[in-house]
PDB file of N, CA and C in Angstrom:
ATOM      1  N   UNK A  24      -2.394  11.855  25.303  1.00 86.00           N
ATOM      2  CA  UNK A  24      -2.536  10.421  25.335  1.00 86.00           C
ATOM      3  C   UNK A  24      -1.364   9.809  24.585  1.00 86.00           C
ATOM      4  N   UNK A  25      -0.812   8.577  24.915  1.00 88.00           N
ATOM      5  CA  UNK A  25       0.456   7.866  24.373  1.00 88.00           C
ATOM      6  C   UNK A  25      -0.090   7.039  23.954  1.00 88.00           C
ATOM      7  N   UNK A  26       0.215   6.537  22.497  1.00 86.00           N
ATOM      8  CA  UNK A  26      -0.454   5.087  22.377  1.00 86.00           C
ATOM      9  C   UNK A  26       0.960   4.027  22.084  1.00 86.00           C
ATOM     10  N   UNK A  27       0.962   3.327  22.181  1.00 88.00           N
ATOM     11  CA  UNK A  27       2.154   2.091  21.703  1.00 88.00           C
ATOM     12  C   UNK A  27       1.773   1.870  20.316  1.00 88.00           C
ATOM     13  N   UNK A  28       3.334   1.612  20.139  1.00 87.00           N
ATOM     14  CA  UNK A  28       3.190   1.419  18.215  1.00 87.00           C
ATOM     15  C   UNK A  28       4.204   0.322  17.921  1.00 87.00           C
ATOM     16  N   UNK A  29       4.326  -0.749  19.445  1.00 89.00           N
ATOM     17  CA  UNK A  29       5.764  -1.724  19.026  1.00 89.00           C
ATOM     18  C   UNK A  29       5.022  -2.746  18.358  1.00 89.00           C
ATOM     19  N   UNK A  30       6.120  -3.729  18.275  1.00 89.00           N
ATOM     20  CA  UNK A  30       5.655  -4.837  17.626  1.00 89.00           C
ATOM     21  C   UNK A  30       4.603  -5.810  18.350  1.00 89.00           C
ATOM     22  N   UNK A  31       4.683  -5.261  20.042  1.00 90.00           N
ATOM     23  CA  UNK A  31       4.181  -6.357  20.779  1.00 90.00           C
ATOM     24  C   UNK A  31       2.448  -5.818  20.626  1.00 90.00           C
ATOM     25  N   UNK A  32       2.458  -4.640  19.990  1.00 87.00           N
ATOM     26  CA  UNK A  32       0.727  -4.535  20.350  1.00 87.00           C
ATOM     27  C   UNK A  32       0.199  -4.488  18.751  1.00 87.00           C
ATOM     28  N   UNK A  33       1.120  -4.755  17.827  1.00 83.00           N
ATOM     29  CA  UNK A  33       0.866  -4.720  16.596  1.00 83.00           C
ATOM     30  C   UNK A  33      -0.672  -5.069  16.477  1.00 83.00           C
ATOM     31  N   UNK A  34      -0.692  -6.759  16.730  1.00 88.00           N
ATOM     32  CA  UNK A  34      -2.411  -6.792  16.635  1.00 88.00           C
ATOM     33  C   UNK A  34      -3.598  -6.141  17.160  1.00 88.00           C
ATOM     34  N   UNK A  35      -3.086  -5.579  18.146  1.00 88.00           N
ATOM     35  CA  UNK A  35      -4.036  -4.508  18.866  1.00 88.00           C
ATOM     36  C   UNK A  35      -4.351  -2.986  18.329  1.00 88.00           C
ATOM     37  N   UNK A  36      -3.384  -2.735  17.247  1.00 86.00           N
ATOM     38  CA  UNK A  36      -3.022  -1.117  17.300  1.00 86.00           C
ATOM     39  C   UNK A  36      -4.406  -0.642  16.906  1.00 86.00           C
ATOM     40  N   UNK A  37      -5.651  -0.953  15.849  1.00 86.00           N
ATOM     41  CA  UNK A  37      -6.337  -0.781  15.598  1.00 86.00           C
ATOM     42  C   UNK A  37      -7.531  -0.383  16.875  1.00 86.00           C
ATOM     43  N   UNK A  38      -7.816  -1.208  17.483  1.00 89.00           N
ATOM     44  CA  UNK A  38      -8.329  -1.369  18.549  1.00 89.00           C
ATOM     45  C   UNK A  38      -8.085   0.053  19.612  1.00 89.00           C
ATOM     46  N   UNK A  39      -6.318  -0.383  19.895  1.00 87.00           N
ATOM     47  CA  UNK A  39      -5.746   0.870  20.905  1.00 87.00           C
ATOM     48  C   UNK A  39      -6.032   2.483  19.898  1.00 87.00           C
ATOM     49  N   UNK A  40      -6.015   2.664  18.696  1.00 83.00           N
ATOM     50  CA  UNK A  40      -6.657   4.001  18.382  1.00 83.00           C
ATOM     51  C   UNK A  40      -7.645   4.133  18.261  1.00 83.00           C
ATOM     52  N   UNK A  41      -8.827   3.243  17.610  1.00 86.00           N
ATOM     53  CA  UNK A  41     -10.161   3.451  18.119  1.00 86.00           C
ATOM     54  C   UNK A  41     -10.566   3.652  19.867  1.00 86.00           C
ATOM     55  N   UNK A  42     -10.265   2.997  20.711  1.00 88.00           N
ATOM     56  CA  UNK A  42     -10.391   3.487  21.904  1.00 88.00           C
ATOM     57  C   UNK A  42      -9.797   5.228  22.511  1.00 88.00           C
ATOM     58  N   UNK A  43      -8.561   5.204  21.603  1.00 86.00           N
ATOM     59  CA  UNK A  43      -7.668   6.816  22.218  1.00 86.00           C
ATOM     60  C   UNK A  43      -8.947   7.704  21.256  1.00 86.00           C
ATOM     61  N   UNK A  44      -9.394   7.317  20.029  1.00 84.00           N
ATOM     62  CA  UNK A  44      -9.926   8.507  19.098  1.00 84.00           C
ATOM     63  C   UNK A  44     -11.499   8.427  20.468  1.00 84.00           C
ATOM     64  N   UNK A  45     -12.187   7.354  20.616  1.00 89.00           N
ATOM     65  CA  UNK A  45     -13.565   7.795  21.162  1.00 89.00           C
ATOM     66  C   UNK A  45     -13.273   8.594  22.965  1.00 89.00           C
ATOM     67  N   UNK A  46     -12.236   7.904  23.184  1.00 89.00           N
ATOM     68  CA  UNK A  46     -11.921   8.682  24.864  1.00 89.00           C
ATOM     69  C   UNK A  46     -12.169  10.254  24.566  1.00 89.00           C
ATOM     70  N   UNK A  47     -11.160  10.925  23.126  1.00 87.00           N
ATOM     71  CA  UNK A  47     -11.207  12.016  23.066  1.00 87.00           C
ATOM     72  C   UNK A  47     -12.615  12.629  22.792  1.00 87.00           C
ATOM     73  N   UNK A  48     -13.267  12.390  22.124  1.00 87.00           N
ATOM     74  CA  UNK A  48     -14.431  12.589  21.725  1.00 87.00           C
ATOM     75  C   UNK A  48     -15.328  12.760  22.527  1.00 87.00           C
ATOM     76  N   UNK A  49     -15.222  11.513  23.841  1.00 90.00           N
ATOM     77  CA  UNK A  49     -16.211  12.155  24.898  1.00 90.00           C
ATOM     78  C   UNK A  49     -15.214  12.915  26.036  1.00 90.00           C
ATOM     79  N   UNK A  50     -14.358  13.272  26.138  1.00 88.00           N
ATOM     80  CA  UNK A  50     -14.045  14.224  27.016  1.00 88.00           C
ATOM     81  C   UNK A  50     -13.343  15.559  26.712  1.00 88.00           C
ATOM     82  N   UNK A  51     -13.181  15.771  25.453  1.00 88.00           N
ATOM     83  CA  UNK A  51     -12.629  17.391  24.771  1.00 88.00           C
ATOM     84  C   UNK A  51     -13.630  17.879  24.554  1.00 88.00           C
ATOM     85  N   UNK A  52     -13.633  19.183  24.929  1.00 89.00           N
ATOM     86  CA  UNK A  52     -14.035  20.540  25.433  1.00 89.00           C
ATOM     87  C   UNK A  52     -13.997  20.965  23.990  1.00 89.00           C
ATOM     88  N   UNK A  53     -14.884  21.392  23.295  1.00 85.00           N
ATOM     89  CA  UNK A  53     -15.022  22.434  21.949  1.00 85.00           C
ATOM     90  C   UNK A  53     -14.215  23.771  22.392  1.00 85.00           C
ATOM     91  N   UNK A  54     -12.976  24.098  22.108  1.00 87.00           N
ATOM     92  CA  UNK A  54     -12.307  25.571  22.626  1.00 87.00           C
ATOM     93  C   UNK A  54     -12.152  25.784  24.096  1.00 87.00           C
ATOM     94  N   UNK A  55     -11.874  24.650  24.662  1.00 90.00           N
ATOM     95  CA  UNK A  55     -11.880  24.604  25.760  1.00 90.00           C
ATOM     96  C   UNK A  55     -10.597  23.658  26.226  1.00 90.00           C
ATOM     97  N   UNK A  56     -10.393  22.536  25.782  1.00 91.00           N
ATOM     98  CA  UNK A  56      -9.115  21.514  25.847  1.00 91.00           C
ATOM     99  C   UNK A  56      -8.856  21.220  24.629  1.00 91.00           C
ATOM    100  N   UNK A  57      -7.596  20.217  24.624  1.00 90.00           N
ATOM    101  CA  UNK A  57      -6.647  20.499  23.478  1.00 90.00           C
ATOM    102  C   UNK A  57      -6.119  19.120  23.995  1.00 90.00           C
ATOM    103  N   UNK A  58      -5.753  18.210  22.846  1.00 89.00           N
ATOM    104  CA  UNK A  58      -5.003  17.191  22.695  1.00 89.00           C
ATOM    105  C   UNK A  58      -3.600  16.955  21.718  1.00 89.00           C
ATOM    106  N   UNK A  59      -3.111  15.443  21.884  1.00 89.00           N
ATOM    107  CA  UNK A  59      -1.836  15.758  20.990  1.00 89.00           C
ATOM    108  C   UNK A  59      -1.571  14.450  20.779  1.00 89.00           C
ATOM    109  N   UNK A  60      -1.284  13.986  19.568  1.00 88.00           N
ATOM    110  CA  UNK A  60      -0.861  12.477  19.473  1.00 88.00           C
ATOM    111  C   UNK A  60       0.493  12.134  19.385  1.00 88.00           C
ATOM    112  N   UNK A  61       0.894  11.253  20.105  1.00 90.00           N
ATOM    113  CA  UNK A  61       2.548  10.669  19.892  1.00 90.00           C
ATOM    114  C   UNK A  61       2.182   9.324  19.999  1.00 90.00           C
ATOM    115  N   UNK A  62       4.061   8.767  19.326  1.00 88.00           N
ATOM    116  CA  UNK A  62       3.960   7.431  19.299  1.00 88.00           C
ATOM    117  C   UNK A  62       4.996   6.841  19.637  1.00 88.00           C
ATOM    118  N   UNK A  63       4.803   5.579  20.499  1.00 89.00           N
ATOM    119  CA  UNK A  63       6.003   4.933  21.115  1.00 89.00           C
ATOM    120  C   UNK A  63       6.559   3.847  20.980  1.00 89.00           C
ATOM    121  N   UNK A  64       8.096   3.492  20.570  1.00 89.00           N
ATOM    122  CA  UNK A  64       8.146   2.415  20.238  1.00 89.00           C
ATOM    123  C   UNK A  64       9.556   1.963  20.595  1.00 89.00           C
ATOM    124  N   UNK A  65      10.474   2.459  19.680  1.00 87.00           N
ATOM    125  CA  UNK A  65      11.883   2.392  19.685  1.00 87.00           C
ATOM    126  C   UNK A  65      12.267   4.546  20.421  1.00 87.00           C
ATOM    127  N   UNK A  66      11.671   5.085  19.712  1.00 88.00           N
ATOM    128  CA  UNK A  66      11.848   6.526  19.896  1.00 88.00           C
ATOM    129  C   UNK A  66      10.431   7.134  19.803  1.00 88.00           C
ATOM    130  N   UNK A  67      10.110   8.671  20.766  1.00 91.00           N
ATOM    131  CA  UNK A  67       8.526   8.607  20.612  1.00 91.00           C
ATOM    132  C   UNK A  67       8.880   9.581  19.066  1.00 91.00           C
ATOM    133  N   UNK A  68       7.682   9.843  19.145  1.00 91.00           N
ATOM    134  CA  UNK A  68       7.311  10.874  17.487  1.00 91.00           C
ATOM    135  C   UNK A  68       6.142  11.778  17.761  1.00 91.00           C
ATOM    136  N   UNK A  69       5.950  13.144  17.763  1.00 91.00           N
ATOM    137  CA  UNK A  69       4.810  13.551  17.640  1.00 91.00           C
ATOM    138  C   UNK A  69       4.309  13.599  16.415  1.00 91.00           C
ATOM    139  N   UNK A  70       2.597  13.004  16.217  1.00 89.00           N
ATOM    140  CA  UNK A  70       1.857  12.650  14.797  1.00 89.00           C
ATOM    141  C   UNK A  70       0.717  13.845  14.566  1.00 89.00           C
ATOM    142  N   UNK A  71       0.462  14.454  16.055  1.00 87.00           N
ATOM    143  CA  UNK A  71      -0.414  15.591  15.793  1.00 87.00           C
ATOM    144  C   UNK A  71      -0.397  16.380  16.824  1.00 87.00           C
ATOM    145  N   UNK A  72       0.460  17.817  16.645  1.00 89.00           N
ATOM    146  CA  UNK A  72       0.612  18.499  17.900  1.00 89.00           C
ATOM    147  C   UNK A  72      -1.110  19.277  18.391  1.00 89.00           C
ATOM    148  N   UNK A  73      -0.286  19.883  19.370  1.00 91.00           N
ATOM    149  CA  UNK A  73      -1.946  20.258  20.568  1.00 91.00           C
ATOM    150  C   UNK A  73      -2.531  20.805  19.195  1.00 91.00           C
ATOM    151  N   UNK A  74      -3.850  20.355  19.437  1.00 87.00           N
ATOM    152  CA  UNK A  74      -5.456  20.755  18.470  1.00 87.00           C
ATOM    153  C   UNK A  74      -6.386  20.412  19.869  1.00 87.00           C
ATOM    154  N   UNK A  75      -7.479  21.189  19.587  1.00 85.00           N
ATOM    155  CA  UNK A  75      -8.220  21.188  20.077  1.00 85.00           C
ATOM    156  C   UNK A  75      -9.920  20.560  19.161  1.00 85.00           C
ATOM    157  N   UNK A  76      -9.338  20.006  17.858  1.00 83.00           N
ATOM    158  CA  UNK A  76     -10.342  19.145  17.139  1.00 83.00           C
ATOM    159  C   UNK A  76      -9.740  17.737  17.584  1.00 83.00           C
ATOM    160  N   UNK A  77     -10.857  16.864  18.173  1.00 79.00           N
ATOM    161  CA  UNK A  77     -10.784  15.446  18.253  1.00 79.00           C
ATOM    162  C   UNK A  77     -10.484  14.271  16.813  1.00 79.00           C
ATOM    163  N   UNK A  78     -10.918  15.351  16.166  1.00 78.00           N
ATOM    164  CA  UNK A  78     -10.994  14.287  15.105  1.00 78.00           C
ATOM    165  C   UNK A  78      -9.637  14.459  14.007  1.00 78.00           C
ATOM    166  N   UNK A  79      -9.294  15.424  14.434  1.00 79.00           N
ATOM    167  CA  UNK A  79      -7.257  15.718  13.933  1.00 79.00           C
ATOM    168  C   UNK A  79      -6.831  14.211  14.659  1.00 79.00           C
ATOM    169  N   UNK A  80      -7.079  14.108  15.706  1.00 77.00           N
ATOM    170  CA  UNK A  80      -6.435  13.618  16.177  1.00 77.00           C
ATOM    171  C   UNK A  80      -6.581  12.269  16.334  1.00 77.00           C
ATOM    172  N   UNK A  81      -7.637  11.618  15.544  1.00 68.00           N
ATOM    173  CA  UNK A  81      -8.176  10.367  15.347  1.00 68.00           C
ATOM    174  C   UNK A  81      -8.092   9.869  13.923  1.00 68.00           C
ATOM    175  N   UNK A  82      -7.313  10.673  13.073  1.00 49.00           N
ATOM    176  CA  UNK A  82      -6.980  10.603  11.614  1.00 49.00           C
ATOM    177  C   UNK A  82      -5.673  10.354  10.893  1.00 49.00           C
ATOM    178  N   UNK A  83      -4.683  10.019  12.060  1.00 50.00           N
ATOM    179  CA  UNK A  83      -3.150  10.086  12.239  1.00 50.00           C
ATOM    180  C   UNK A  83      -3.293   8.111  11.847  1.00 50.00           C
ATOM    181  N   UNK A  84      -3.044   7.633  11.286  1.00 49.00           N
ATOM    182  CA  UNK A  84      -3.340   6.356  11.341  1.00 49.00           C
ATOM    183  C   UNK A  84      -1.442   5.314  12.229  1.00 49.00           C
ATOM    184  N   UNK A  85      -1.812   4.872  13.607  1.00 46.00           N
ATOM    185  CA  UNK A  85      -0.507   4.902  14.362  1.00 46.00           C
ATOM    186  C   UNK A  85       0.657   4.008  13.194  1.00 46.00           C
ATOM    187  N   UNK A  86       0.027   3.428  12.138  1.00 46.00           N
ATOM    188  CA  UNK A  86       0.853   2.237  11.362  1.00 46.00           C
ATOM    189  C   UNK A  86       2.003   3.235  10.512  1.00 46.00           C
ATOM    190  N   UNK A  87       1.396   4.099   9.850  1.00 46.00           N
ATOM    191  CA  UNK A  87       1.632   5.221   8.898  1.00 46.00           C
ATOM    192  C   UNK A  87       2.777   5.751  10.004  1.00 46.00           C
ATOM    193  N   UNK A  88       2.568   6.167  11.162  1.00 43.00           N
ATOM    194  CA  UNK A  88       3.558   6.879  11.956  1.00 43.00           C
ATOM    195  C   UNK A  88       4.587   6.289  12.505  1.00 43.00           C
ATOM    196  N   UNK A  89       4.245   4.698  12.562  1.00 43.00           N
ATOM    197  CA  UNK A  89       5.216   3.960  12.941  1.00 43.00           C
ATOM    198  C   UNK A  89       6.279   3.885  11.822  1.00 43.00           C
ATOM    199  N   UNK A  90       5.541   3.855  10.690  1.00 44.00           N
ATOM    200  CA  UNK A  90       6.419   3.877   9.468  1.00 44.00           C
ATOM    201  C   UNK A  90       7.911   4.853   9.544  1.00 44.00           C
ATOM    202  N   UNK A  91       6.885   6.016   9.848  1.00 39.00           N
ATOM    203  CA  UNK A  91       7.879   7.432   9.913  1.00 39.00           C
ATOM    204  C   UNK A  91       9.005   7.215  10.997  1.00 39.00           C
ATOM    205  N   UNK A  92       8.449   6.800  12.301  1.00 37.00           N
ATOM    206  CA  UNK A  92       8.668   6.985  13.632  1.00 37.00           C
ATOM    207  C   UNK A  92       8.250   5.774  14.279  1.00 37.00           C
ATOM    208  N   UNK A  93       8.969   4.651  14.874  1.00 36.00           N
ATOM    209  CA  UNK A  93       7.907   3.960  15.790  1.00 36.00           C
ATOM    210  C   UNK A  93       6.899   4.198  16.822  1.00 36.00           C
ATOM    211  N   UNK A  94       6.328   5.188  16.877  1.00 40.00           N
ATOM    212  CA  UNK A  94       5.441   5.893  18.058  1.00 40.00           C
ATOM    213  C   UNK A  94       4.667   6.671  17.737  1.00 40.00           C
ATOM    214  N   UNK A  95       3.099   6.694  18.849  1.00 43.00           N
ATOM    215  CA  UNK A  95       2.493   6.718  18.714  1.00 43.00           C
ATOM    216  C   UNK A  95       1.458   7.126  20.001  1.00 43.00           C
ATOM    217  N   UNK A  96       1.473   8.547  20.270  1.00 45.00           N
ATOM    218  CA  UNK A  96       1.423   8.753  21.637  1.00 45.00           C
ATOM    219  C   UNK A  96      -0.326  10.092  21.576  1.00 45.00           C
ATOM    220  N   UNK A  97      -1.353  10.278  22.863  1.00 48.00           N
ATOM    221  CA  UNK A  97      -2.124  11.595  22.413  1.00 48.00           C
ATOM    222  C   UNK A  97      -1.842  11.671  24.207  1.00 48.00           C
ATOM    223  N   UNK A  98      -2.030  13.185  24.423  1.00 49.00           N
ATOM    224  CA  UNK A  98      -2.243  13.295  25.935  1.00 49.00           C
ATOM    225  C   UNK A  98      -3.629  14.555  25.692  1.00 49.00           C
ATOM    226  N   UNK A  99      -3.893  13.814  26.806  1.00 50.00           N
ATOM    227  CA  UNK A  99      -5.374  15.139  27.356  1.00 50.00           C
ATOM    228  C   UNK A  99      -4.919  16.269  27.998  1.00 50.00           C
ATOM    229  N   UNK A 100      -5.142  17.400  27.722  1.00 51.00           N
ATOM    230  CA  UNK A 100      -5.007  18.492  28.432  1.00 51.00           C
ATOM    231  C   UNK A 100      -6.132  19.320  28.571  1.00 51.00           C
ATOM    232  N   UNK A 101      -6.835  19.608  30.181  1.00 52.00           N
ATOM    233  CA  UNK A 101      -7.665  20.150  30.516  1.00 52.00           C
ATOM    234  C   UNK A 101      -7.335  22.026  30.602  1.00 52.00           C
ATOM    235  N   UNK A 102      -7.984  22.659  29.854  1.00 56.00           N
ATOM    236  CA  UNK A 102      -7.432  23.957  30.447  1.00 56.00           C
ATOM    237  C   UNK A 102      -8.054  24.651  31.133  1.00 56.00           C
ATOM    238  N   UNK A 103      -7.789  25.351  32.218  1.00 51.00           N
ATOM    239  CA  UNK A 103      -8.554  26.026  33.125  1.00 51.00           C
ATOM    240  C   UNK A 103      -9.695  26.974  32.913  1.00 51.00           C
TER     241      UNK A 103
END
């Protein structure tokens, strides 16, 4: 999953990671799928590579990463 971390969704960012943290939550697989957070802005950043705990990945706070990195990205990966 990618989340935006520019200035234009600033007021939203809260919002846009509570929505990326509960998506994961109902669709990751316990040892089964694996996620990853990045963030996008000026340049992306990875904030939490593939885990397969949802909640790694809902603990990355995107402001903190923008700090580091402007970006702020998670993708779903289903594994067979």
């Amino acid at each position: 999953m990618l989340l935006d971390t520019s200035n234009s969704i600033r007021d939203r960012i809260k919002f846009e990671q509570d929505a990326s943290t509960n998506f994961l939550f109902s669709v990751l697989r316990h040892n089964k799928d694996e996620a990853f957070v990045m963030t996008f802005d000026d340049e992306p950043q990875i904030v939490q590579p593939f885990t397969g705990d949802a909640g790694r990945c809902g603990t990355k706070s995107p402001r903190r990463a923008r700090a580091a990195a402007p970006q702020f990205t998670m993708r779903f990966m289903k594994r067979a």
